[in-house]
XYZ file of C-alpha atoms in Angstrom:
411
model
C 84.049 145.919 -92.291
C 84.902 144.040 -95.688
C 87.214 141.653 -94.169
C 88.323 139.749 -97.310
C 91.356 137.797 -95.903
C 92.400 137.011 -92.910
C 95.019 139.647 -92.763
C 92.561 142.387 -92.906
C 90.548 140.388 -90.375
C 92.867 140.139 -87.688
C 93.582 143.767 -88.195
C 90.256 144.735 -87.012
C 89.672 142.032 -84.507
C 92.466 143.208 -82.501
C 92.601 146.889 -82.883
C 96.148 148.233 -81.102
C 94.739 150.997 -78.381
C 98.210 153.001 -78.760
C 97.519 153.781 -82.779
C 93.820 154.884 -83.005
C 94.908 156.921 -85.480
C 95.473 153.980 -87.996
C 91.984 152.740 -88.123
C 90.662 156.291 -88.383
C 92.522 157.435 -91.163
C 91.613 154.250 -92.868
C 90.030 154.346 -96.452
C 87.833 151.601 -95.078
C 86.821 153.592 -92.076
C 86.495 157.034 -93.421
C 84.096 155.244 -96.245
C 81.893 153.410 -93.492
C 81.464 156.837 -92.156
C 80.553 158.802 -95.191
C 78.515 155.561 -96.338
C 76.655 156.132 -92.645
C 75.987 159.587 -93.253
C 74.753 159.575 -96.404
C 72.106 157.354 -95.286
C 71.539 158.939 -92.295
C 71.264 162.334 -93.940
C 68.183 160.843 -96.142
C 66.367 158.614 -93.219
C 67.398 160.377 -90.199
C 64.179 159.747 -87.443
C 62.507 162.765 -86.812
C 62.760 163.307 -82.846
C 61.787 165.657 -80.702
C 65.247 166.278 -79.235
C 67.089 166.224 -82.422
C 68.465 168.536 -84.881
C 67.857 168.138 -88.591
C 71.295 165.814 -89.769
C 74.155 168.445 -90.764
C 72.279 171.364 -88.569
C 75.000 171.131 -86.240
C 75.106 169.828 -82.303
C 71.243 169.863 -80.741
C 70.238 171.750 -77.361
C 71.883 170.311 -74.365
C 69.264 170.155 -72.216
C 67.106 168.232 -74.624
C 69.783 165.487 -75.372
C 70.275 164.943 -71.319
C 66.730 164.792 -70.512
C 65.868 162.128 -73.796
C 68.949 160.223 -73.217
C 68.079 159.673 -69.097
C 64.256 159.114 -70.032
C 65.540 156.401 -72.967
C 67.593 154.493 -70.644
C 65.864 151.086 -70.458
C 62.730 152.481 -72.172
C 62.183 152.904 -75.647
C 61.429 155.470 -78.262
C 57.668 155.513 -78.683
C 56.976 155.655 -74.798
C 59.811 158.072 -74.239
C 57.721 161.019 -76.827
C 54.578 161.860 -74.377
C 56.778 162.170 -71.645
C 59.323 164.086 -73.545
C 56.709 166.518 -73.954
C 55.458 167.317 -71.173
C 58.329 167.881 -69.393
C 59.676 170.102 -71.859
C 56.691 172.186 -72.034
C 56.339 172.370 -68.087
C 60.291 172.648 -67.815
C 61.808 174.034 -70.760
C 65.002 174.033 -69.476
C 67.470 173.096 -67.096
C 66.885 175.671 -64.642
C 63.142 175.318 -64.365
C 63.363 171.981 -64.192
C 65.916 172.527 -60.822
C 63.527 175.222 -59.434
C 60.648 172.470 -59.825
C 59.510 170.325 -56.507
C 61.393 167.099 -56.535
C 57.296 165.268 -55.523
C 55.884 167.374 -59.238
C 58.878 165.821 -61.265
C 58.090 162.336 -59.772
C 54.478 162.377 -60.526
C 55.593 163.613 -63.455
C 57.873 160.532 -64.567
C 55.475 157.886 -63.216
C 54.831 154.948 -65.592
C 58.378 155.847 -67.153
C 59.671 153.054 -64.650
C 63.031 153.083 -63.192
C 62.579 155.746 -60.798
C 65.965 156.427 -59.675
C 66.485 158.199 -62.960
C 63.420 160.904 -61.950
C 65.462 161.558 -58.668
C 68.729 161.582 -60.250
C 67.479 163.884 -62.968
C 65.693 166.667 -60.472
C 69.364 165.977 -58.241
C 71.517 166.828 -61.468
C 69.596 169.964 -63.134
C 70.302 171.194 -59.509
C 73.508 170.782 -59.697
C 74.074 171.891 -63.563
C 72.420 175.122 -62.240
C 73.993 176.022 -59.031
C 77.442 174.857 -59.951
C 78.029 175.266 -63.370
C 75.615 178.501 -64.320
C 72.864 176.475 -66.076
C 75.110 175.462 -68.775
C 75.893 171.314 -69.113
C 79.547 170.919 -69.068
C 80.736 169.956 -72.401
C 83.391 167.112 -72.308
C 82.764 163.419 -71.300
C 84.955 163.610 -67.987
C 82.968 166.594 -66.983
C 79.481 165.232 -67.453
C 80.797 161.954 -65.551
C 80.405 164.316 -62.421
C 76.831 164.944 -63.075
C 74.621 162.709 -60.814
C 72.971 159.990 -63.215
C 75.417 160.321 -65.791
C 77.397 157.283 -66.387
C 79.437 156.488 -69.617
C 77.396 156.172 -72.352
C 75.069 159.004 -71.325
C 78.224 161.284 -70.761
C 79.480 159.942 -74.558
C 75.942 160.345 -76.221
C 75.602 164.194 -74.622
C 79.698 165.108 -75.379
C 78.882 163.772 -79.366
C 75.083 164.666 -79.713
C 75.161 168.325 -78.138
C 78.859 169.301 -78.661
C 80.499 167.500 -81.381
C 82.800 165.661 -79.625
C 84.402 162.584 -81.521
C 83.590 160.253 -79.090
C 81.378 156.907 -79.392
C 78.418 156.876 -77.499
C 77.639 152.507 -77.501
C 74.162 151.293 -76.715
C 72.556 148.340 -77.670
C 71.783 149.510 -81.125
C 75.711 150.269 -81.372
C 76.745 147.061 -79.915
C 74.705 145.155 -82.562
C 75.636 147.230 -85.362
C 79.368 146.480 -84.449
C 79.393 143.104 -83.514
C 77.957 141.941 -87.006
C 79.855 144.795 -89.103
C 83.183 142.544 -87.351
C 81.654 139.786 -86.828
C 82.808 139.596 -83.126
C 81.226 136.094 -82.447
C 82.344 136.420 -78.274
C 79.394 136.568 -76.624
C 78.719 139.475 -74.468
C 79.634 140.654 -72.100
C 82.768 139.591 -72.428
C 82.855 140.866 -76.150
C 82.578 144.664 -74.918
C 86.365 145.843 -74.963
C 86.554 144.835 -78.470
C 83.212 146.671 -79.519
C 84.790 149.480 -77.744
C 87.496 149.219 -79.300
C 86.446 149.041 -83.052
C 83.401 152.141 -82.165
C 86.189 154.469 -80.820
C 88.015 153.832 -83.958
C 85.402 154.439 -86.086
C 84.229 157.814 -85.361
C 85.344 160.351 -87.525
C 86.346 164.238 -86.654
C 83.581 165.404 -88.747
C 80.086 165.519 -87.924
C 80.280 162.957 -84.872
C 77.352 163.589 -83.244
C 75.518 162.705 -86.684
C 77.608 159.724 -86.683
C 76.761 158.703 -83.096
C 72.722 159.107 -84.131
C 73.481 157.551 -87.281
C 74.665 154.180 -85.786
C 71.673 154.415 -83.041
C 69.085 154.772 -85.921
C 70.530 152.001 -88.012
C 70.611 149.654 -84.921
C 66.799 150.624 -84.046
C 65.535 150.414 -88.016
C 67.802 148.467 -90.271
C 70.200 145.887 -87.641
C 66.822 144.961 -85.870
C 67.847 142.659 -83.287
C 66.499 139.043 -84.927
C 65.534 140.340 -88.165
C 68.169 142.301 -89.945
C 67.099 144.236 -93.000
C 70.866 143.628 -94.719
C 69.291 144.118 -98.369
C 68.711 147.800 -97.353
C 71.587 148.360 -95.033
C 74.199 151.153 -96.267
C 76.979 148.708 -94.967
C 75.984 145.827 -95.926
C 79.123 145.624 -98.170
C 81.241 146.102 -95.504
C 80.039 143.883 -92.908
C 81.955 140.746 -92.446
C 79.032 139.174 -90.069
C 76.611 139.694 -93.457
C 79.539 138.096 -95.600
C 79.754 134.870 -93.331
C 75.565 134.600 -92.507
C 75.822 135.348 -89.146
C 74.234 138.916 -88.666
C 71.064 137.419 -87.177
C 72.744 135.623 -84.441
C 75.024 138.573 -83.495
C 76.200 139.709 -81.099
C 75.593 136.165 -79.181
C 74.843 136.532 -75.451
C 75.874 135.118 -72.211
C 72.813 133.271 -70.689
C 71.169 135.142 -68.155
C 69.755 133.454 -65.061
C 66.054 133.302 -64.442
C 64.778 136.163 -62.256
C 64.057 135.387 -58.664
C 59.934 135.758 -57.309
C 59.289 138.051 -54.743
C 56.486 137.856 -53.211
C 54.364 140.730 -50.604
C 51.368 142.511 -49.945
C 49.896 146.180 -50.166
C 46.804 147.490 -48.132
C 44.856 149.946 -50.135
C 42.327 152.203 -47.678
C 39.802 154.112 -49.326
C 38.011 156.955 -47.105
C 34.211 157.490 -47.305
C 34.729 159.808 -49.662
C 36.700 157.503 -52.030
C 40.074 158.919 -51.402
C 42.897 156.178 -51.136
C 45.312 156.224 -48.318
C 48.864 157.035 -49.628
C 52.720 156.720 -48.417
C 55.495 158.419 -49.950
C 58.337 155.466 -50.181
C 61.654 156.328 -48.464
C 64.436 157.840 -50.764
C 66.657 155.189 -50.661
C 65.461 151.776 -52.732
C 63.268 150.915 -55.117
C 60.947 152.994 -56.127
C 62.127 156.008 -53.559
C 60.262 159.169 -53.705
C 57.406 157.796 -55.507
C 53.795 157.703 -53.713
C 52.197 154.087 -53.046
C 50.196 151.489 -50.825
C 51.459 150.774 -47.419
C 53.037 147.423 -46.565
C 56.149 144.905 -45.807
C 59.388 145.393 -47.628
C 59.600 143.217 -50.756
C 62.814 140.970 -49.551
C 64.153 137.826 -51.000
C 62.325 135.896 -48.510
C 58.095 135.680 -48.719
C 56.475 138.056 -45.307
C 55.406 135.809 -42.799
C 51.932 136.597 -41.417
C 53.588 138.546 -38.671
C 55.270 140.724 -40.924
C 52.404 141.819 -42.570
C 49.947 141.960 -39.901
C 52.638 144.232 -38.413
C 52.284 146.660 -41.613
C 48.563 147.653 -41.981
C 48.346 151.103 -41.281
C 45.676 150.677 -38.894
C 42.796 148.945 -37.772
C 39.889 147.949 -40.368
C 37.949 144.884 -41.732
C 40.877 144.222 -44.160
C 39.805 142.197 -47.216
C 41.958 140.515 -49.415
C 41.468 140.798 -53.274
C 41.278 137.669 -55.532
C 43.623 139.241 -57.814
C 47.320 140.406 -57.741
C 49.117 142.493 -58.901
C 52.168 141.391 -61.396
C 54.951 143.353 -62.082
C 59.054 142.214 -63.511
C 61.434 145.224 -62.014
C 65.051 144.578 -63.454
C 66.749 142.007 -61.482
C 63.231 140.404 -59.826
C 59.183 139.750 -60.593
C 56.732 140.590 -57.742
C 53.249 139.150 -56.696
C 51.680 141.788 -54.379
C 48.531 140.406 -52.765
C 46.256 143.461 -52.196
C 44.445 143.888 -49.124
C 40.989 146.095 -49.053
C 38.942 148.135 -46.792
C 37.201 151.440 -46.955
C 35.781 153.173 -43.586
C 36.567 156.683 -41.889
C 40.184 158.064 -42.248
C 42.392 156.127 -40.491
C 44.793 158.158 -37.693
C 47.386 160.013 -38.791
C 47.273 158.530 -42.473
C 47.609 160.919 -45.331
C 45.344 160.374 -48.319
C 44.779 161.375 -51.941
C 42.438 161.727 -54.584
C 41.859 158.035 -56.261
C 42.738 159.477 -59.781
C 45.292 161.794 -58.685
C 47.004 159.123 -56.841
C 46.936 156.720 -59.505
C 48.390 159.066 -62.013
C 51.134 159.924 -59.613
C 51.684 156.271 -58.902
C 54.745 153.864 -60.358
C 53.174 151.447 -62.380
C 53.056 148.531 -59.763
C 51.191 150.620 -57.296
C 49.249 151.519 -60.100
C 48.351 148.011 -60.815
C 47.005 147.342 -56.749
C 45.118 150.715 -56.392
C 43.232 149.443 -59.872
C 42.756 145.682 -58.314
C 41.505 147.568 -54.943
C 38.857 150.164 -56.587
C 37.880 147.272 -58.441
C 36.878 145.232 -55.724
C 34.866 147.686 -54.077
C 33.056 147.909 -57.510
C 32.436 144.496 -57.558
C 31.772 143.746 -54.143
C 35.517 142.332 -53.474
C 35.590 139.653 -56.575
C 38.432 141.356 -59.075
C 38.352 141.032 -62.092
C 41.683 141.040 -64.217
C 42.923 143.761 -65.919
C 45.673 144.373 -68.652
C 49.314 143.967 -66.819
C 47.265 141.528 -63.721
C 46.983 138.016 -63.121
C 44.402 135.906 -61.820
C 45.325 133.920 -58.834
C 44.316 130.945 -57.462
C 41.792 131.280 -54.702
C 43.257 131.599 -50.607
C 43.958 128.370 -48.911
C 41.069 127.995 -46.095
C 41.265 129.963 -43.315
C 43.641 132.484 -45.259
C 46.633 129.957 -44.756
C 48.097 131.831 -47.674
C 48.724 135.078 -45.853
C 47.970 133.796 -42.429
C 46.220 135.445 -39.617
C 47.109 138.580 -38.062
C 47.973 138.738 -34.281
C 46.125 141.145 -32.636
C 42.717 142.963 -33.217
C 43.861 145.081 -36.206
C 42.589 142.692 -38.798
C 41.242 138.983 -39.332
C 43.264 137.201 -42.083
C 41.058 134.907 -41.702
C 39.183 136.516 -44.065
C 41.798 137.209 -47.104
């Protein structure tokens, strides 16, 4: 916003919940909008889930399934997958009648797989309780599984018009430096809130709502805002004072704690790699992967992981690992390597099919593994893998195993 004085500043900072209607009938506001639009109408993305801008709301079904598949993941990487699921499942109620194990191999690589469970759980639900049709207001998609706020908002705008704000990051930016709202984040989210409810208008809101998420992703990039071309660059008091490039300021986050494991990879004679489907609940549930301990807070004692081979074999342990950062933690999985007749009661897959079906950690170890038995156990590294430091003698690193089922001597 233009704020020119410090009356008009204050105004905005603290917008008063009770009179929405003030800011929204605003010149000020109702110009930001139609400023928005204009642009948006001209340099709209083209997106495979979108309507032209001014075509009216887009299909429901396609907003829900781009908005779960965008969470955490962005644009480009979202477009493949997009596809194929809509081509496989063009709507809601194929996508319900699917098997939960095809729309999991489906998602792998997408990462965060407890939106692939979430999304088979809630096209179930959208078709057995509400007739394959999404409900259409923010408090009823808030009873979808997997639907939380700004989902629910983004659908209600995008798909029916509602005037409601749908706030991502790309909002949060674009607000923060159009008020200049200098409190970091989090702590500076009631106030975005505030000012993007506000600013919505009753006409054409879903536009509005894509509007603010394109200008976030192309014009208010995050540390290198193109203000010269911005359609509100008159308006925006964080532009005015030379502070859109450090907006919206952010609370410190701690470092992310190391985890470290280990995953045995088997492969049968005839290359097939032995294969566990991960429980439901935790990380990663549902997904296929390599057998071994539970990644806790606290490194597997040699115990622990003798304990979780799936059987007995001349275990060899890879001179790479395999890297990966989840959300709140980063993970060194030492992989552990042996090939032999099918071990007891094990279930195993196709290399290639399991890799494709694979999240991309597991991914990472059943590369390292295949590898090894390329290269006579020396790995080499790969993209996404790190190089460790050779075992301590004697395998101190992982320890030995108790029992016959494997000499860790040897890893």
């Amino acid at each position: 916003m233009a704020h020119r004085n410090g009356k008009e500043e204050r105004r905005f900072q603290r917008p008063r919940a009770s009179k929405p209607s003030t800011l929204r009938e605003s010149a000020e506001v109702s110009r930001i909008a139609a400023d928005l639009l204009a642009w948006y109408d001209r340099n709209a993305r083209v997106l495979p889930w979108r309507t032209p801008p001014g075509a009216g709301p887009a299909d429901p079904y396609r907003v829900w399934l781009s908005e779960i598949m965008l969470q955490q993941t962005v644009v480009a990487t979202v477009k493949p997958y997009f596809g194929r699921f809509t081509t496989l499942w063009p709507d809601v109620v194929t996508l319900a009648a699917a098997p939960r194990e095809a729309v999991l191999a489906e998602w792998a690589g997408l990462g965060y797989y407890a939106r692939a469970r979430n999304l088979h759980a809630c096209a179930g639900v959208v078709t057995r309780d509400h007739g394959g049709r999404f409900p259409d207001t923010v408090e009823g998609l808030l009873t979808l599984p997997g639907i939380g706020p700004y989902t629910a908002a983004a659908i209600a705008a995008i798909a029916f018009d509602r005037p409601v704000a749908a706030i991502d990051g790309n909002v949060e930016r674009v607000m923060a430096r159009l008020h200049a709202i200098k409190t970091p984040l989090p702590a500076a989210k009631p106030r975005i809130r505030a000012v993007a409810d506000a600013a919505v208008p009753a006409e054409r809101p879903g536009d509005f709502a894509q509007a603010l998420m394109d200008l976030g992703a192309t014009i208010c990039a995050p540390k290198t805002p193109r203000c010269a071309e911005c359609p509100l660059a008159g308006d925006c008091a964080g532009r005015l004072r030379g502070l859109a490039a450090t907006l919206p300021r952010k609370t410190p986050k701690p470092p992310k704690p190391a985890r470290t494991s280990a995953v045995y990879a088997h492969f049968r004679n005839d290359g097939a790699i032995l294969i566990e489907t991960r429980p439901d609940s935790g990380l990663l549930g549902g997904m296929i992967g390599l057998p071994g301990p539970d990644w806790t807070k606290h490194p597997p004692t040699p115990e622990t992981i003798a304990a979780a081979a799936p059987g007995a074999a001349d275990w060899q342990r890879a001179e790479t690992e395999a890297r990966h950062v989840f959300t709140h933690f980063s993970l060194t999985l030492g992989v552990l390597v042996a090939t032999g007749p099918a071990l007891q009661g094990r279930r195993y897959m196709a290399f290639e099919a399991a890799r494709a079906a694979a999240p991309t950690v597991m991914r990472k170890a059943m590369e390292i593994a295949r590898a090894g038995l390329r290269d006579g156990a020396r790995i080499t590294a790969s993209a996404g893998v790190k190089k460790n430091t050779p075992p301590d003698e004697g395998g101190a690193r992982w320890g030995r195993a108790a029992g016959p089922r494997q000499d860790f001597g040897k890893l």
